[in-house]
Amino acid sequence: MLAFWTVFLLIISNIFMTLAWYGNLKLQEMNISTNWPLVLVILASWGLALVEYSFMIPANRMGSNINGGPFSLFQLKIIQEAVSLTVFTVLAVVLFKSEQLHWNHLAAFVCLVLAVFFAFRK
């Protein structure tokens, strides 16, 4: 169950991370934050990043074999990167209609899945 909860928390964390990094672009595209000063955009993103860390840190602590979890540090990082790109892709395609998923993006996903596979090889 620790593996499940670790990945689940990483998914939630990466949703907030992606919104913190790219949500401001969507708000600008929707003419909501067009006139916001940069410092306000940064502070809003930091607020989302704080929520992201509230999920990321427990996920890493719970999942790390240092604390009795099932994953090594390398495995945790590779899982996080795969989750991050998956969450980003879903949000980019759903929120940004101008973005399209192409064959080379799918090839990159296959490479990430292979990275996860190799990270778990003994």
GROMACS .gro file of C-alpha atoms in nm:
model
  122
    1MET     CA    1   0.000   0.000   0.000
    2LEU     CA    2   0.293   0.237   0.059
    3ALA     CA    3   0.378   0.220  -0.311
    4PHE     CA    4   0.018   0.308  -0.406
    5TRP     CA    5  -0.001   0.603  -0.164
    6THR     CA    6   0.340   0.727  -0.273
    7VAL     CA    7   0.239   0.737  -0.640
    8PHE     CA    8  -0.104   0.882  -0.555
    9LEU     CA    9   0.054   1.168  -0.357
   10LEU     CA   10   0.305   1.225  -0.638
   11ILE     CA   11   0.018   1.259  -0.886
   12ILE     CA   12  -0.162   1.514  -0.666
   13SER     CA   13   0.165   1.698  -0.608
   14ASN     CA   14   0.240   1.715  -0.979
   15ILE     CA   15  -0.105   1.851  -1.060
   16PHE     CA   16  -0.031   2.147  -0.833
   17MET     CA   17   0.324   2.176  -0.967
   18THR     CA   18   0.204   2.191  -1.326
   19LEU     CA   19  -0.060   2.449  -1.236
   20ALA     CA   20   0.202   2.653  -1.050
   21TRP     CA   21   0.439   2.648  -1.346
   22TYR     CA   22   0.197   2.679  -1.638
   23GLY     CA   23  -0.137   2.790  -1.492
   24ASN     CA   24  -0.033   3.152  -1.519
   25LEU     CA   25  -0.011   3.107  -1.896
   26LYS     CA   26  -0.368   2.977  -1.906
   27LEU     CA   27  -0.486   3.270  -1.693
   28GLN     CA   28  -0.311   3.505  -1.935
   29GLU     CA   29  -0.462   3.326  -2.234
   30MET     CA   30  -0.806   3.373  -2.075
   31ASN     CA   31  -0.729   3.747  -2.022
   32ILE     CA   32  -0.762   3.706  -1.644
   33SER     CA   33  -0.405   3.788  -1.542
   34THR     CA   34  -0.300   3.996  -1.840
   35ASN     CA   35  -0.244   4.309  -1.631
   36TRP     CA   36  -0.112   4.139  -1.318
   37PRO     CA   37   0.235   4.251  -1.215
   38LEU     CA   38   0.494   3.976  -1.238
   39VAL     CA   39   0.541   3.971  -0.861
   40LEU     CA   40   0.172   3.881  -0.815
   41VAL     CA   41   0.200   3.598  -1.068
   42ILE     CA   42   0.510   3.471  -0.886
   43LEU     CA   43   0.338   3.487  -0.546
   44ALA     CA   44   0.033   3.301  -0.679
   45SER     CA   45   0.260   3.034  -0.825
   46TRP     CA   46   0.448   3.006  -0.495
   47GLY     CA   47   0.116   2.951  -0.320
   48LEU     CA   48   0.042   2.659  -0.549
   49ALA     CA   49   0.397   2.531  -0.504
   50LEU     CA   50   0.343   2.530  -0.127
   51VAL     CA   51   0.045   2.299  -0.177
   52GLU     CA   52   0.257   2.089  -0.413
   53TYR     CA   53   0.525   2.047  -0.148
   54SER     CA   54   0.259   1.951   0.105
   55PHE     CA   55   0.200   1.639  -0.105
   56MET     CA   56   0.551   1.584  -0.246
   57ILE     CA   57   0.738   1.572   0.084
   58PRO     CA   58   0.508   1.311   0.244
   59ALA     CA   59   0.519   1.106  -0.077
   60ASN     CA   60   0.898   1.100  -0.074
   61ARG     CA   61   0.919   1.027   0.299
   62MET     CA   62   0.659   0.751   0.275
   63GLY     CA   63   0.804   0.597  -0.038
   64SER     CA   64   1.173   0.611   0.051
   65ASN     CA   65   1.341   0.293   0.168
   66ILE     CA   66   1.531   0.518   0.411
   67ASN     CA   67   1.204   0.541   0.604
   68GLY     CA   68   1.091   0.184   0.541
   69GLY     CA   69   0.920   0.254   0.208
   70PRO     CA   70   0.947   0.040  -0.102
   71PHE     CA   71   1.157   0.270  -0.327
   72SER     CA   72   1.521   0.375  -0.352
   73LEU     CA   73   1.596   0.744  -0.411
   74PHE     CA   74   1.667   0.673  -0.778
   75GLN     CA   75   1.340   0.486  -0.818
   76LEU     CA   76   1.147   0.768  -0.646
   77LYS     CA   77   1.300   1.029  -0.876
   78ILE     CA   78   1.232   0.830  -1.192
   79ILE     CA   79   0.872   0.762  -1.084
   80GLN     CA   80   0.830   1.134  -1.010
   81GLU     CA   81   0.959   1.231  -1.355
   82ALA     CA   82   0.725   0.984  -1.528
   83VAL     CA   83   0.431   1.110  -1.322
   84SER     CA   84   0.531   1.471  -1.388
   85LEU     CA   85   0.539   1.430  -1.765
   86THR     CA   86   0.214   1.233  -1.767
   87VAL     CA   87   0.031   1.494  -1.558
   88PHE     CA   88   0.179   1.776  -1.767
   89THR     CA   89   0.070   1.612  -2.091
   90VAL     CA   90  -0.287   1.556  -1.973
   91LEU     CA   91  -0.321   1.912  -1.843
   92ALA     CA   92  -0.155   2.065  -2.149
   93VAL     CA   93  -0.386   1.881  -2.389
   94VAL     CA   94  -0.697   1.953  -2.179
   95LEU     CA   95  -0.627   2.314  -2.079
   96PHE     CA   96  -0.431   2.440  -2.379
   97LYS     CA   97  -0.628   2.355  -2.691
   98SER     CA   98  -0.345   2.491  -2.906
   99GLU     CA   99  -0.112   2.214  -2.784
  100GLN     CA  100  -0.122   1.883  -2.967
  101LEU     CA  101   0.022   1.546  -2.880
  102HIS     CA  102   0.248   1.413  -3.158
  103TRP     CA  103   0.422   1.084  -3.227
  104ASN     CA  104   0.754   1.211  -3.089
  105HIS     CA  105   0.585   1.291  -2.757
  106LEU     CA  106   0.455   0.934  -2.743
  107ALA     CA  107   0.805   0.807  -2.823
  108ALA     CA  108   0.935   1.012  -2.529
  109PHE     CA  109   0.673   0.846  -2.307
  110VAL     CA  110   0.792   0.504  -2.417
  111CYS     CA  111   1.146   0.607  -2.321
  112LEU     CA  112   1.023   0.717  -1.978
  113VAL     CA  113   0.839   0.389  -1.925
  114LEU     CA  114   1.160   0.211  -2.020
  115ALA     CA  115   1.349   0.428  -1.770
  116VAL     CA  116   1.108   0.320  -1.497
  117PHE     CA  117   1.146  -0.042  -1.607
  118PHE     CA  118   1.526  -0.025  -1.594
  119ALA     CA  119   1.521   0.159  -1.260
  120PHE     CA  120   1.341  -0.137  -1.105
  121ARG     CA  121   1.570  -0.402  -1.254
  122LYS     CA  122   1.793  -0.575  -1.001
   0.00000   0.00000   0.00000
